[in-house]
């Protein structure tokens, strides 16, 4: 969930307090160049400021560090948290012993760095990373100054880039984030955040000594309990084991200009503000409070929290409330218990007949329970391993971790609206039976039908082959429809909200022409409004054409797996009677083409907006190609497939022709060339060969259109040299060259890091 709500920026009043005469200018503090309230120093690049401030609601004075050039969201580091200066007589200077100290008017030490340096030669410097360091100056010209102390070692309530959340494995000593007591009191509050090097490292948010929220296991790239990480986080998070007994979590940004950090509020909310350069405001990119399920163990042991349901708590399948009365009153803390005994328990219980072996209930897109007890690497062995150990209650597999197994109580299982991990919960065979029989019948029916159909098709084909001629087409259509039957069952409808046909008909006034937004390649798109007032766009597949069905399934498969702010969001689908419908969030501004090629609307797209649109498309494409879990080639990128939201941010849409590439695959050939002439790369249009490069080619055409405001095909199509591509001698090679250059520039910072 990307929360783009605007944030009231607090303590702006701080800034008005600076009287220029006290500001000593530089970025250092020494025994002679000290700062006196309300003075301050600024890092050399001007990014951060250190000085005296008062939080909202108090007159106590504290020394802190905050952003200098832009409005302050929070003061992210405070020195004398526990010991404020009670009046405006405070001074921060270097003591005789070489420590950085804060003194009050009576020269009493309120705060000190408490390290021994070699006396008055020491100096403190505020760096452009936001780090304040105390340096011991070397009297020896041939050696460098050494850092005796740094503020990054003592975190307050904020982790900015390059700070380390660390744990000493030997002593279990932790470098933690601690919340303020209240918005007006920076002293240590009850919430803290620590890195827990369990079997699989995890970040915990504590309320005192009670676990309050957890990040889920670290898989080497992201935390499994923060599924948004994959889509939102363009930066690199690393968990480092320094081999000297420390593990730490740190992060930095691929784009230097990206300004964002983690901050734990005094009320226990962990959030990630980020600076929106276009809006000149802080927005909240992510927060633990985005879902009602965030509190650890909200639904108790074996409970299942789904924020979209009411009530949000239910028992896992095969389980029932432990205390029915309390449960029904909404007190879920006691959780659930197994309905039927597992095989191991039946044996232990003295039964001589153990009966059938246990099975597993599959839960998709969930936050896995707390504390996986053991691990093994092989995916295909997870199930047997779990069945063979009586204490195994559930398992899950993640490529970055391997098999994870849980025993005892399963706590903190939540449903995500983003793609998450699949969890398998062990239950007695009796809990699965009813369903399995039905499934078996369906499976057999499908197999039989397929066999009959295939035989039929085969003979039809034989016959038509003898007749020769254009009946081959008939075969390809028939068999492709057959294939569709199979893939429909593969698509995971559970990941999406299933809408009722009547609901959608009502929302779109029975698919009236007045609500029609446009006609896509495979059907019309309608605007609609659900009963709860939410606006949606409904894509209705035309007729039962086999071709459209293939794209429908494809689109569902692709887009249900990807989430990014520059990709259009699929809300759900509907497959009833002969109707196939896809439901998207509604984009009031329609396609980019509607703006770009309309002389009046074009005026709204100034250069800044155009740049923003190009940037957004780049990000979306980069995500599809590189950053998502899957490598996806869109194959039909064009201006009409770029939708604009209210703020004219671009979103790539129409995944009907997209292709998912497996691990190492980076190029493929197809006999079915789909796409739009004018945007297709020559080798794709002519030879059916497609790869990332063909998308980049299409993107190049889109870019030229955005910049020129003219449609590629608006030039005389007969004369190649007069199309936009031919215009100005921008040939195919030049296009690639330019686009690889830009792609390289975009990628370069991450390649280096
Ligand atoms: C300070 O706190 C008061 C009361 O809590 C609030 O009304 C005011 O808006 C706050 N000021 C700022 C700058 O946040
Ligand atoms: C420095 O030492 C004093 C006395 O031992 C202690 O009260 C204070 O908290 C220490 N300050 C820091 C910043 O560690
Ligand atoms: C200065 O540093 C060099 C190299 O570390 C060392 O060899 C030399 O003895 C030092 N001189 C003094 C005066 O400390
Ligand atoms: C001293 O600092 C400079 C610049 O940061 C660095 O290049 C050099 O290697 C350092 N010398 C020693 C002895 O650490
Ligand atoms: C944190 O714990 C304290 C003491 O146990 C409790 O009073 C408070 O309500 C808790 N805060 C939250 C947000 O749960
Ligand atoms: C909820 O249930 C637990 C035990 O099942 C009990 O200790 C607690 O008091 C109950 N809380 C409320 C608010 O009823
Ligand atoms: C088996 O266990 C259940 C509950 O744990 C108990 O009620 C039952 O009496 C036990 N049966 C035997 C034969 O021990
Ligand atoms: C089952 O799992 C437990 C918990 O990790 C472990 O101690 C035990 O050795 C395992 N038993 C077998 C038979 O693998």
XYZ file of N, CA and C and ligand atoms in Angstrom, residues 111-114 154, ligand 2:
29
model
N 25.193 16.779 29.009
C 25.356 15.658 28.088
C 26.812 15.634 27.651
N 27.365 14.434 27.470
C 28.758 14.331 27.036
C 28.929 13.096 26.176
N 29.891 13.149 25.253
C 30.142 11.967 24.424
C 30.891 10.892 25.209
N 31.456 11.241 26.360
C 32.062 10.244 27.260
C 33.144 9.387 26.622
N 24.707 6.167 17.973
C 23.679 6.312 19.001
C 22.411 6.782 18.317
C 28.273 9.845 30.144
O 28.600 9.368 31.430
C 27.716 9.816 32.436
C 28.253 9.355 33.772
O 28.721 8.058 33.702
C 26.324 9.254 32.161
O 25.420 9.699 33.137
C 25.863 9.747 30.793
O 24.631 9.153 30.463
C 26.888 9.387 29.738
N 26.508 10.028 28.505
C 26.447 9.389 27.352
C 26.064 10.201 26.174
O 26.713 8.204 27.258
